[in-house]
Short mmCIF file of C-alpha atoms in Angstrom, two decimals:
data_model
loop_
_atom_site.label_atom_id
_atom_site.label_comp_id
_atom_site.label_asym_id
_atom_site.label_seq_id
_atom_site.Cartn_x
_atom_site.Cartn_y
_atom_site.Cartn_z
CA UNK A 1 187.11 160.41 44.02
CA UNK A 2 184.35 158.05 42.23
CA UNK A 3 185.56 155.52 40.19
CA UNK A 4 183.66 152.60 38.12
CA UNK A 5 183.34 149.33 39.70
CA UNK A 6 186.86 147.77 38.49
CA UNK A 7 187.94 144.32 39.99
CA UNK A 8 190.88 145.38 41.54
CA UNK A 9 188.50 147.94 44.02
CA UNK A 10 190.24 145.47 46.74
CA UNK A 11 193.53 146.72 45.61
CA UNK A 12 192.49 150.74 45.20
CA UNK A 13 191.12 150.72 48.56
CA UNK A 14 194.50 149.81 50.14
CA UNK A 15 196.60 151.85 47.76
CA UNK A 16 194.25 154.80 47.96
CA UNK A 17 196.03 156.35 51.06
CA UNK A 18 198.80 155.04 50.64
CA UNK A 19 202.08 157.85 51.48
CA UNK A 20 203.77 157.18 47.65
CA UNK A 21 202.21 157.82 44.85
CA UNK A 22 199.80 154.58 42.60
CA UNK A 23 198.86 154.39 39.19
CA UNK A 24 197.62 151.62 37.56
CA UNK A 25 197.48 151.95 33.29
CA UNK A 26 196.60 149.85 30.57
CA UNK A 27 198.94 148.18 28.19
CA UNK A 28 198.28 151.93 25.71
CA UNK A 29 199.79 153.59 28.98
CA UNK A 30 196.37 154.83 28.97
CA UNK A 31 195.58 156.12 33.49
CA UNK A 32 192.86 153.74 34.81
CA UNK A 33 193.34 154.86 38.05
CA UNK A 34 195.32 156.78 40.67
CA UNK A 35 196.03 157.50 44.23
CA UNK A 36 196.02 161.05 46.05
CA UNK A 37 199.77 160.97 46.58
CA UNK A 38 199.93 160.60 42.52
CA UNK A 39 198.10 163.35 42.12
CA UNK A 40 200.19 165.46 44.35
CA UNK A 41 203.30 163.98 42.96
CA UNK A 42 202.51 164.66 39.58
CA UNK A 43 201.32 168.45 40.52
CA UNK A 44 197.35 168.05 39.70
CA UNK A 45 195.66 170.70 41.17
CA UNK A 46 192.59 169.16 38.89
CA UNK A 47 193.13 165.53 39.76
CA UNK A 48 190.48 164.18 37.68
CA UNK A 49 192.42 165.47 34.67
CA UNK A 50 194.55 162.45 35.18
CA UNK A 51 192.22 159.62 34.61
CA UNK A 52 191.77 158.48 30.97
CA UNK A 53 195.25 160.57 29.72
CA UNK A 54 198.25 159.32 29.01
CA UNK A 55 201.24 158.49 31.28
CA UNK A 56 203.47 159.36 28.44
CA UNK A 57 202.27 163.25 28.28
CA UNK A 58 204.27 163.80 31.70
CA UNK A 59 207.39 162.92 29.97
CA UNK A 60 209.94 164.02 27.96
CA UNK A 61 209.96 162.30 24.14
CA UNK A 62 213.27 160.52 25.53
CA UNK A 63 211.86 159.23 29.16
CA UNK A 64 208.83 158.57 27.51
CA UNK A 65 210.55 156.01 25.42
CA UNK A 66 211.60 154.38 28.26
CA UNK A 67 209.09 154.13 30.07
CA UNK A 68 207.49 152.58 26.98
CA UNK A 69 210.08 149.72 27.06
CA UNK A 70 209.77 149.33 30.36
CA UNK A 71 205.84 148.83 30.41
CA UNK A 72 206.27 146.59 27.27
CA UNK A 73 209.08 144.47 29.06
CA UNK A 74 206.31 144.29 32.00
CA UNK A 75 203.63 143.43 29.88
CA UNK A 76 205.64 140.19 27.79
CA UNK A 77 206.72 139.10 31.56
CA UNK A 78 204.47 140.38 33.87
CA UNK A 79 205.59 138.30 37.12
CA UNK A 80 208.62 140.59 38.58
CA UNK A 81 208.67 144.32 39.06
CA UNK A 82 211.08 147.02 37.15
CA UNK A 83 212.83 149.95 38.64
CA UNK A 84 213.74 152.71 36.73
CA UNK A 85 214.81 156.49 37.79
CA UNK A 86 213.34 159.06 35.17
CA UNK A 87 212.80 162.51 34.46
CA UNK A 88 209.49 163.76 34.66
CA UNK A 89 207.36 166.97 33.88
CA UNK A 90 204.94 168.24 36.66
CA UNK A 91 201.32 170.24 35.43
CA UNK A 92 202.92 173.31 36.47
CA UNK A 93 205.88 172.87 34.23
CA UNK A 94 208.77 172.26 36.83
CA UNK A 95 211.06 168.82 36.81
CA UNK A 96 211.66 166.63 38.73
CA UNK A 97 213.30 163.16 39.15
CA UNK A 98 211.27 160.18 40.11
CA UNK A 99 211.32 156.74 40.80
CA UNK A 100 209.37 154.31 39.04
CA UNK A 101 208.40 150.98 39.98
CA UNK A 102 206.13 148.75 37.69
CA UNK A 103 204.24 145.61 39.02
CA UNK A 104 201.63 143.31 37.90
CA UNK A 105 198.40 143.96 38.76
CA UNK A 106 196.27 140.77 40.61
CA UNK A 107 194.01 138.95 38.56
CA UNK A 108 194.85 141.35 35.97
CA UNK A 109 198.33 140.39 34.43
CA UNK A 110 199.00 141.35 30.44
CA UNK A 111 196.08 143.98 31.01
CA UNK A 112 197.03 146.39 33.40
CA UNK A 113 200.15 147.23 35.50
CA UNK A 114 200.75 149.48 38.30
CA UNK A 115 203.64 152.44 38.35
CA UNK A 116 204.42 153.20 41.83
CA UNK A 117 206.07 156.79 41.92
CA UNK A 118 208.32 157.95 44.08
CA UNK A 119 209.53 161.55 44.14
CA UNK A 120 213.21 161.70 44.64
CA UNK A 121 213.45 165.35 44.67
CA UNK A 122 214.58 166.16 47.65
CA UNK A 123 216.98 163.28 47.81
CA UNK A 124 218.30 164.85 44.63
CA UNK A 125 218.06 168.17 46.15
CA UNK A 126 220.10 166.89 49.06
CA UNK A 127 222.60 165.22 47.14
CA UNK A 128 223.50 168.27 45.27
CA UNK A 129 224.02 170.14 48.21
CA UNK A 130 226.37 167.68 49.20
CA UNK A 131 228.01 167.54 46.01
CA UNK A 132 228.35 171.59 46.26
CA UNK A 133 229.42 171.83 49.96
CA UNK A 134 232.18 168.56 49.04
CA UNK A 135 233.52 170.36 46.07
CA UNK A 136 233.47 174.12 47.38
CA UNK A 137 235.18 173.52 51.01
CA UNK A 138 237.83 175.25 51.11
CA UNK A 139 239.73 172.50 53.12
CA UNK A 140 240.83 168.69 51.06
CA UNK A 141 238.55 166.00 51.24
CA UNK A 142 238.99 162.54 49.94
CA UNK A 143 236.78 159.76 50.33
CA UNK A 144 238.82 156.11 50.12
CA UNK A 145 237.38 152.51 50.20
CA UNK A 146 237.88 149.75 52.67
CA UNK A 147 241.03 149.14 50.29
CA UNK A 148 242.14 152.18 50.29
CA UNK A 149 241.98 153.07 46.91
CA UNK A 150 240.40 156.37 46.48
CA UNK A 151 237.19 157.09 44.97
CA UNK A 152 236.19 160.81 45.29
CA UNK A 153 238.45 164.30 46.04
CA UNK A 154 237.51 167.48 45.46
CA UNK A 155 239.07 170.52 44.24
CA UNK A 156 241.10 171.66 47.34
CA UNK A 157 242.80 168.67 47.92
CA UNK A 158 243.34 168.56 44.23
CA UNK A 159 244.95 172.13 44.32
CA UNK A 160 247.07 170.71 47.74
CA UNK A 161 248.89 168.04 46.05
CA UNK A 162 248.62 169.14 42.31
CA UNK A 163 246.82 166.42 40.64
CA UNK A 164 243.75 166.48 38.07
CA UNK A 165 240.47 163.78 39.39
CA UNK A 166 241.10 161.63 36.41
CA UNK A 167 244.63 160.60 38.21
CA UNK A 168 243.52 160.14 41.37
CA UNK A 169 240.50 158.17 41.61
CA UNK A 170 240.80 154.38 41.60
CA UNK A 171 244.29 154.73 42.55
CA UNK A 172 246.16 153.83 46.18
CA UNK A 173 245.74 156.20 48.80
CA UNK A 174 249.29 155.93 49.49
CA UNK A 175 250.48 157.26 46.12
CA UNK A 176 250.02 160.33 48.58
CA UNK A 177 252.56 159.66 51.18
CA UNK A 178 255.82 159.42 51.15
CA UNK A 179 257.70 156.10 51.15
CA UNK A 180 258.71 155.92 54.64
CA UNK A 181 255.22 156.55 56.06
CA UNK A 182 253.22 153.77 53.54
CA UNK A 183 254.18 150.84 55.30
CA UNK A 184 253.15 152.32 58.63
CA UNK A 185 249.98 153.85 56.97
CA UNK A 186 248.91 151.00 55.98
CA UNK A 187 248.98 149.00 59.08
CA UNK A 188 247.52 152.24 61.08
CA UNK A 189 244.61 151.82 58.55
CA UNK A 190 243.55 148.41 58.85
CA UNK A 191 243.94 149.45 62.87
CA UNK A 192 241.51 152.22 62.33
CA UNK A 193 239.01 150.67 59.68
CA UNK A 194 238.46 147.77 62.66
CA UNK A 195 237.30 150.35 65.48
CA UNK A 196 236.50 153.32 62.96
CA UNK A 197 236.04 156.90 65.18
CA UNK A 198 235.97 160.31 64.48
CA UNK A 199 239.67 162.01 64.90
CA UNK A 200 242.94 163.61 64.23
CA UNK A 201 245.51 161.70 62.44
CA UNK A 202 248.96 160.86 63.94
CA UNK A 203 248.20 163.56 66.99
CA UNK A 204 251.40 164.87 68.36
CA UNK A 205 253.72 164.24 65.31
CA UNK A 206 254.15 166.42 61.96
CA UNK A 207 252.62 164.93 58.93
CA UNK A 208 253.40 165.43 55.19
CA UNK A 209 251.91 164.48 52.00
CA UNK A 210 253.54 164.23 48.99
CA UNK A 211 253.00 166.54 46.16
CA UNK A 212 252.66 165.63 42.55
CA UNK A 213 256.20 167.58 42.19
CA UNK A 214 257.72 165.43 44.47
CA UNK A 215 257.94 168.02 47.12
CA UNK A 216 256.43 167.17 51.05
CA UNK A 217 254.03 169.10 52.13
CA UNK A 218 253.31 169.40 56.02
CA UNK A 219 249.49 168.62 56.70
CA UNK A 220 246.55 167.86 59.44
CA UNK A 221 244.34 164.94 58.50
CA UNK A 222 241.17 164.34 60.55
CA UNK A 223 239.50 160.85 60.06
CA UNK A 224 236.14 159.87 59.55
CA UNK A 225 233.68 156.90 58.69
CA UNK A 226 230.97 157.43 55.58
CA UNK A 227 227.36 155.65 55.85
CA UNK A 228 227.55 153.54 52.81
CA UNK A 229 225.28 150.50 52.35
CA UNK A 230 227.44 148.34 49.80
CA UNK A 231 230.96 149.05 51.39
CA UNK A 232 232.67 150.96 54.06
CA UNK A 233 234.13 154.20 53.02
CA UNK A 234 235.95 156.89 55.03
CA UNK A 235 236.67 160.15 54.56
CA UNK A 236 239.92 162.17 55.45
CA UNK A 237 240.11 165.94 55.60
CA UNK A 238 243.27 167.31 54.95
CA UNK A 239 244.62 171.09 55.62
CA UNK A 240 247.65 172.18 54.28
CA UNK A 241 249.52 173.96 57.34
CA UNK A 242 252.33 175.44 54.99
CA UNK A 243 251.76 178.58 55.84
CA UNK A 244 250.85 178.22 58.92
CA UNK A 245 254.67 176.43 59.39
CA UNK A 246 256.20 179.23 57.69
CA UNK A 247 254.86 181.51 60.18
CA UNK A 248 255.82 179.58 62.82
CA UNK A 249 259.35 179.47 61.76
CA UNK A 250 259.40 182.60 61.04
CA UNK A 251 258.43 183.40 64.59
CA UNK A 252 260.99 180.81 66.23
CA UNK A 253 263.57 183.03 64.21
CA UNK A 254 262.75 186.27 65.05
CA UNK A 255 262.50 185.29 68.88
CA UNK A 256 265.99 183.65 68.51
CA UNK A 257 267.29 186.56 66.88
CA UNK A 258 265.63 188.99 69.81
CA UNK A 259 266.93 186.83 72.14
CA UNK A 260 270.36 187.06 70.75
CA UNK A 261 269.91 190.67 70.14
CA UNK A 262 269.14 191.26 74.04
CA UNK A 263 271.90 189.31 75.43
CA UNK A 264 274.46 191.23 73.47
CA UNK A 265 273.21 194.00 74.31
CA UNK A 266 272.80 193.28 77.96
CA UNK A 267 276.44 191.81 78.38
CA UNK A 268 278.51 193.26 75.15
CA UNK A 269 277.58 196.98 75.78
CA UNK A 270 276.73 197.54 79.20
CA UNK A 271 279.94 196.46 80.01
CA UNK A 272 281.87 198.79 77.90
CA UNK A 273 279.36 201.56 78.31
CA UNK A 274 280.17 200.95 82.57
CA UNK A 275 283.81 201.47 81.38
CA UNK A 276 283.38 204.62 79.53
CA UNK A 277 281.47 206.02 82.75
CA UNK A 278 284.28 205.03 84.55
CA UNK A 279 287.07 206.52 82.60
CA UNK A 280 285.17 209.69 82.77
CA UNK A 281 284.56 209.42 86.28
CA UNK A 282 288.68 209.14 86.83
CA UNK A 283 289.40 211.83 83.90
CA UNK A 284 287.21 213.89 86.15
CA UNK A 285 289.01 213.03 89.32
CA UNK A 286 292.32 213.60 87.66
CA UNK A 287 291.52 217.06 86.65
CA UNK A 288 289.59 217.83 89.77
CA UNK A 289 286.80 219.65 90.09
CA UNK A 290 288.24 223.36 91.05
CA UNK A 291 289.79 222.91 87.69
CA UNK A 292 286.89 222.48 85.48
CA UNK A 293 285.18 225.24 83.66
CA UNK A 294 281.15 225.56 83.66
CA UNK A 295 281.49 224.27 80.01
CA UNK A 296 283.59 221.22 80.84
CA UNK A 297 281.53 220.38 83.83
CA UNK A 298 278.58 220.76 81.47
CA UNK A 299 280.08 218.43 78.95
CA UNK A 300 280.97 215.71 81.86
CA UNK A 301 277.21 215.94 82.91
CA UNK A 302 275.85 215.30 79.19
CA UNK A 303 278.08 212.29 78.69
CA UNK A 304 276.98 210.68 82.32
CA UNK A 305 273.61 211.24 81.27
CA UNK A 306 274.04 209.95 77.88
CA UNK A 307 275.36 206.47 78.69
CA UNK A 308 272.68 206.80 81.58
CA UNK A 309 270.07 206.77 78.65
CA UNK A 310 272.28 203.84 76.80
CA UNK A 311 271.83 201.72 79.90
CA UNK A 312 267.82 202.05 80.44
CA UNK A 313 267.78 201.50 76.66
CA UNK A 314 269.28 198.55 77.48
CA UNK A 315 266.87 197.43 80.24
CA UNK A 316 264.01 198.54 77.98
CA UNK A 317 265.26 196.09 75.19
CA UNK A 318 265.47 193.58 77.62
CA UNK A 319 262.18 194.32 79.23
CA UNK A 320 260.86 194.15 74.96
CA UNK A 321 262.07 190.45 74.61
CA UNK A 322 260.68 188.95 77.79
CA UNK A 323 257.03 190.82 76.83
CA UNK A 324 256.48 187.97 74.41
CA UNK A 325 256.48 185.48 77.06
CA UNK A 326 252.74 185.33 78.82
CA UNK A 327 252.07 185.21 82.12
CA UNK A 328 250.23 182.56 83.51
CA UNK A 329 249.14 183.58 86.36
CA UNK A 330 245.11 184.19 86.21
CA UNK A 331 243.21 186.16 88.79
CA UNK A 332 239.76 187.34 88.57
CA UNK A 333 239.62 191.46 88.15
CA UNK A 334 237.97 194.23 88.90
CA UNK A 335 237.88 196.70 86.10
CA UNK A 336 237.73 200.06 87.92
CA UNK A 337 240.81 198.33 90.64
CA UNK A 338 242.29 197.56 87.35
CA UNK A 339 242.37 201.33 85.78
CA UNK A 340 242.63 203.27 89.53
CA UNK A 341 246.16 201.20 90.05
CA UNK A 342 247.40 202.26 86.48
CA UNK A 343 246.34 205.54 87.11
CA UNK A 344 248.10 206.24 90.25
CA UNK A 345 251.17 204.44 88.98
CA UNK A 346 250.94 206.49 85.62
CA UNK A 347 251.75 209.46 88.32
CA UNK A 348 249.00 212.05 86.02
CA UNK A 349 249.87 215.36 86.37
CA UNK A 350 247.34 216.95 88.64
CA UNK A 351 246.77 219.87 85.72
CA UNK A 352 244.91 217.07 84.32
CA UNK A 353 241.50 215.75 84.92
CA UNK A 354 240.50 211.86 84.21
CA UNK A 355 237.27 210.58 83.63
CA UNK A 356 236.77 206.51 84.17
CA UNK A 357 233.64 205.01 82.51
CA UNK A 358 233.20 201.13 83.32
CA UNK A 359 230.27 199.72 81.20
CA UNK A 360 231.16 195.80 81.85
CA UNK A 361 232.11 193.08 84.62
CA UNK A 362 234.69 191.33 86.26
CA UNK A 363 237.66 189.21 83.80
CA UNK A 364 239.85 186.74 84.68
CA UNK A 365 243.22 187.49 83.53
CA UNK A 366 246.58 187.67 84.65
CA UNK A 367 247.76 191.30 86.32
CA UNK A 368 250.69 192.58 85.85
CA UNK A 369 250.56 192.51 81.66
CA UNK A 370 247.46 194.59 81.53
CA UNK A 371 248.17 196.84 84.18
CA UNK A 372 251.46 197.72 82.54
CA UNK A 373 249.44 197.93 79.39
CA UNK A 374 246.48 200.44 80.70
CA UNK A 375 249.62 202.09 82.89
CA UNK A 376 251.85 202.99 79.78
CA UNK A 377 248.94 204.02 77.73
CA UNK A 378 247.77 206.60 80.73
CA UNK A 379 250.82 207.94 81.06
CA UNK A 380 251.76 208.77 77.30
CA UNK A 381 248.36 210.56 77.03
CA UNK A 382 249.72 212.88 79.40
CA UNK A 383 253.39 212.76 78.51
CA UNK A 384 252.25 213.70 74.57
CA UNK A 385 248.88 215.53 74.71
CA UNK A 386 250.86 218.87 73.42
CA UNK A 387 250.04 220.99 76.23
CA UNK A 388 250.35 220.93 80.17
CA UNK A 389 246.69 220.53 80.98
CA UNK A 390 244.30 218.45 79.50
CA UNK A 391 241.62 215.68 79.73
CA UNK A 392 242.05 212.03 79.99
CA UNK A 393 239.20 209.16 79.46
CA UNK A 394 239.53 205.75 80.53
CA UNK A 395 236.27 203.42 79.91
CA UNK A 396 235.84 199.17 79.69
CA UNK A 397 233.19 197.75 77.76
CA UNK A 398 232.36 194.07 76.81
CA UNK A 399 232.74 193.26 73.10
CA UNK A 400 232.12 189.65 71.80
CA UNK A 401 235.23 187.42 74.11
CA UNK A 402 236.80 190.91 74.63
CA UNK A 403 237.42 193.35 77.32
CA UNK A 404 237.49 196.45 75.74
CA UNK A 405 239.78 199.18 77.42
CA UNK A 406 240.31 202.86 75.37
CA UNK A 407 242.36 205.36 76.60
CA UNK A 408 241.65 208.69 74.62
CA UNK A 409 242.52 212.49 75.54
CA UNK A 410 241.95 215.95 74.00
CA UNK A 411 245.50 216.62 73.07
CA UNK A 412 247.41 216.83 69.81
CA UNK A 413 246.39 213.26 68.87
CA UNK A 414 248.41 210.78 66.30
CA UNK A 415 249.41 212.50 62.82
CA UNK A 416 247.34 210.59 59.78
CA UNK A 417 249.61 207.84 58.18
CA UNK A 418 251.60 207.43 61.89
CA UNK A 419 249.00 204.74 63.18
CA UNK A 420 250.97 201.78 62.94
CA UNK A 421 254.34 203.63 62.60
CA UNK A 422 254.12 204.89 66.53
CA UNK A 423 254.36 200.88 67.49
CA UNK A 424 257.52 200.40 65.51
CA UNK A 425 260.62 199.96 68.14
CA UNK A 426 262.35 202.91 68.93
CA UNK A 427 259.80 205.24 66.67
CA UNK A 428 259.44 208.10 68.99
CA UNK A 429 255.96 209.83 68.74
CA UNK A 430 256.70 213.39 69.91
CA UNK A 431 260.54 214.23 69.93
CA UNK A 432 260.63 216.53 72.64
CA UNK A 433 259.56 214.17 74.99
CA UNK A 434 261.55 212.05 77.05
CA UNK A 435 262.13 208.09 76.22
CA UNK A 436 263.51 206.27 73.70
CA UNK A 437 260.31 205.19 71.48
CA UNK A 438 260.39 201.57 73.40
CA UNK A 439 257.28 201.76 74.92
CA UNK A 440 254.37 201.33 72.74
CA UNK A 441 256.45 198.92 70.82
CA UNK A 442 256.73 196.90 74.39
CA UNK A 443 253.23 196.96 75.29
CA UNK A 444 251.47 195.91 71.96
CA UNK A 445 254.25 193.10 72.12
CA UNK A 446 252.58 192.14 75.76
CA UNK A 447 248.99 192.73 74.62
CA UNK A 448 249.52 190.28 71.56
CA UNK A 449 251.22 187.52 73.51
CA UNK A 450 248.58 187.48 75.58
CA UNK A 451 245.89 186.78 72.50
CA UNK A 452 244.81 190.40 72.50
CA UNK A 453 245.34 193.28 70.25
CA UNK A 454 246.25 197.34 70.47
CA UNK A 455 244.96 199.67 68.10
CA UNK A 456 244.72 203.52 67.97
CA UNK A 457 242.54 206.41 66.07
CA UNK A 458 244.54 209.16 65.61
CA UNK A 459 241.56 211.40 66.66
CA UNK A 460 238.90 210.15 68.67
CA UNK A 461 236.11 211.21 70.04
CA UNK A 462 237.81 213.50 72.16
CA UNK A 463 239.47 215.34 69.96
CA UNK A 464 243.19 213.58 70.71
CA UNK A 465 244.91 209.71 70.55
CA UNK A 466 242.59 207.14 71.28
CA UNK A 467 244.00 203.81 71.82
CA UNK A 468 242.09 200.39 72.75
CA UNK A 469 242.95 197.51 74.34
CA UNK A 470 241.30 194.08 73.47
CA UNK A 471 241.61 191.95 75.87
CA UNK A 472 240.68 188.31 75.67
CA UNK A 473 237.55 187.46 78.51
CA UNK A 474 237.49 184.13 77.37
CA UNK A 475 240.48 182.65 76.32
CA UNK A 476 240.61 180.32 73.03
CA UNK A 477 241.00 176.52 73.28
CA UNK A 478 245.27 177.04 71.78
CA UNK A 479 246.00 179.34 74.83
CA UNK A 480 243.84 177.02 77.31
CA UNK A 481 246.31 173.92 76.76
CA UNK A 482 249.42 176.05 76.68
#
């Protein structure tokens, strides 16, 4: 741009390309002259427009006052400059926040001054997302000084240990702890604030908070340091595990009870079930056989090959309880091995023809679990298709982390509203059938402990069951370290 021969051309010559934003006004706040980076700042697509208006025009009547205090606090001491943050109005209407800076102008003091402007938009813009990703995380945050007093939560850790802000800020951080930990905490803090890292508090051991009620509540902290340039401040994360604990106890019980379960039933009633075989075994003896009538001899055979049944019950209960332990033992696979040794273990009825479809590659996983799995699934599509002959699929496919193995057939398939019900122990899915509704029960139990999962449509594609197996590839970090 052209400007009049001013004395300060020096000074516009330096500040004309300069990367924030230069105007220099009069004492009226009249615009004597401006930079390129004003222009853009203030949202001039006409930047001539700017020279001879008023500053004040870009303002609201409130920042506009302020401004006007500032420049006449300049003016009556023009030696030292004045920062102010205000509001101002661009040409194309939107806001925006800005800095404003206000210095004396060489050779020129009491005349004119100079308003360096800074937009802080998108450090505004920045903070706010902050502020909206601190308050909306859906885990606790809290933010404490270097002496740990606390000076910013949000609303999860708020809703964890039922407080309002206005009675937590400014207070100790140990107002959250119980008494037996604070002492410790406190010591553990100054340890950490000396060689600050990223981490997990107290790894290895439980930790609990203390809720507003009184009431411990069992969390995970992770540690961290905050950037601050007048003091340190660090910032804890906290994730109420309470349900997570729950579940966990809930688990521990229901193994213990299993466990109980299966030893009585492997000790308390095979043995008296071996001594009712017995005593029929002698009744029999003691009658003798050329005494018995087809009917009796009939009824002797039905009771051996009741408690018969009792017993593999028995052995299938046990064989349910140990399914929740996983195998360790990894070995790299071959899908089509994998399905050809369940098939010819599943012992298919040659009436039936089986299709095998691999669309994936080799897994490392451990055996015997998922060939059991794939093995007990083959065989009940031919043990319940409804008819003598049929068709069995088997295919693999890669999904996400998963091995994906479906077993489907064209038989009767799964009545609507029996999906989950056919996993339930002892639920048997077709009456007439041998077993004693163990099975499926058994081998989602295997599939799960293992980090996979066993689902079934009660009419797939085929026109019967179709069950699939999702088997973890790529095992998670939490069965990894186990």
């Amino acid at each position: 741009m052209t400007l009049a021969a001013h004395p300060t051309t020096q000074m516009h010559a330096v500040l004309q390309h300069a990367p924030i934003g230069a105007v220099i006004v009069d004492t009226a706040g009249m615009v004597s002259w401006f930079n390129a980076a004003a222009a853009e700042t203030l949202g001039e697509p006409n930047a001539a427009t700017l020279r001879h208006s008023l500053i004040y025009a870009r303002l609201s009547e409130s920042e506009a006052e302020n401004l006007r205090q500032l420049l006449e606090q300049h003016f009556a001491a023009p030696i030292d400059t004045r920062t102010r943050q205000i509001g101002l109005i661009a040409a194309d209407g939107t806001a925006q926040v800005v800095e404003l800076t206000v210095a004396p102008v060489p050779n020129e003091y009491g005349r004119y001054a100079v308003l360096y402007i800074q937009s802080l938009t998108r450090q505004v813009t920045a903070e706010r997302r902050f502020v909206q990703i601190f308050e909306n995380l859906p885990l606790g945050l809290i933010v404490v000084d270097g002496r740990q007093r606390i000076v910013q939560t949000n609303a999860s850790l708020k809703a964890i240990f039922g407080y309002a802000a206005e009675e937590l800020v400014g207070q100790p951080l140990d107002m959250l702890l119980p008494d037996r930990y604070r002492d410790a905490h406190g010591r553990h803090f100054v340890g950490y604030t000396a060689a600050p890292s990223s981490r997990m508090m107290g790894s290895g051991r439980d930790l609990t908070g203390l809720h507003r009620s009184g009431q411990e509540i069992p969390v995970e902290i992770a540690l961290s340091k905050l950037e601050a340039t007048n003091q340190p401040l660090f910032l804890a994360i906290v994730t109420d595990i309470s349900g997570r604990k729950r579940s966990e106890s809930a688990l521990q019980q229901t193994n213990a009870q299993l466990e109980e379960f299966t030893y009585v039933a492997s000790h308390d009633l095979r043995s008296p079930l071996r001594g009712i075989g017995d005593l029929v075994t002698w009744i029999r003896e003691d009658i003798g056989e050329d005494n018995l009538t087809t009917d009796v001899r009939h009824n002797f055979d039905r009771i051996a090959l009741r408690i018969s049944r009792c017993e593999q019950m028995i052995d299938d209960l046990l064989s349910y309880a140990r399914a929740g332990v996983r195998d360790m033992h990894m070995e790299r696979l071959d899908p089509r091995e994998l399905i050809e040794e369940a098939m010819s273990m599943a012992m298919i009825p040659d009436s039936f023809s089986v299709e095998i479809d691999i669309a994936g590659g080799t897994l490392t996983a451990p055996r015997a679990p998922l060939s059991t799995s794939l093995r007990n699934l083959i065989a009940n599509a031919a043990k319940h298709h409804g008819d003598r002959s049929g068709r069995i699929r088997v295919a693999m496919r890669e999904e996400g982390r998963f091995s994906v193995f479906s077993v489907e057939d064209d038989g009767k398939g799964v009545a609507a509203g029996n999906e989950e019900r056919i996993f339930k122990l002892f639920h048997r899915a077709s009456p007439g059938t041998e077993g004693d509704g163990v099975g499926l029960a058994f081998t989602r139990r295997m599939i799960n402990a293992h980090g996979g999962m066993v689902t079934v449509q009660g009419h797939g594609p085929l026109g019967g069951a179709q069950f699939e197996i999702h088997w973890p590839r790529i095992l998670l970090r939490e069965f990894d370290d186990e």
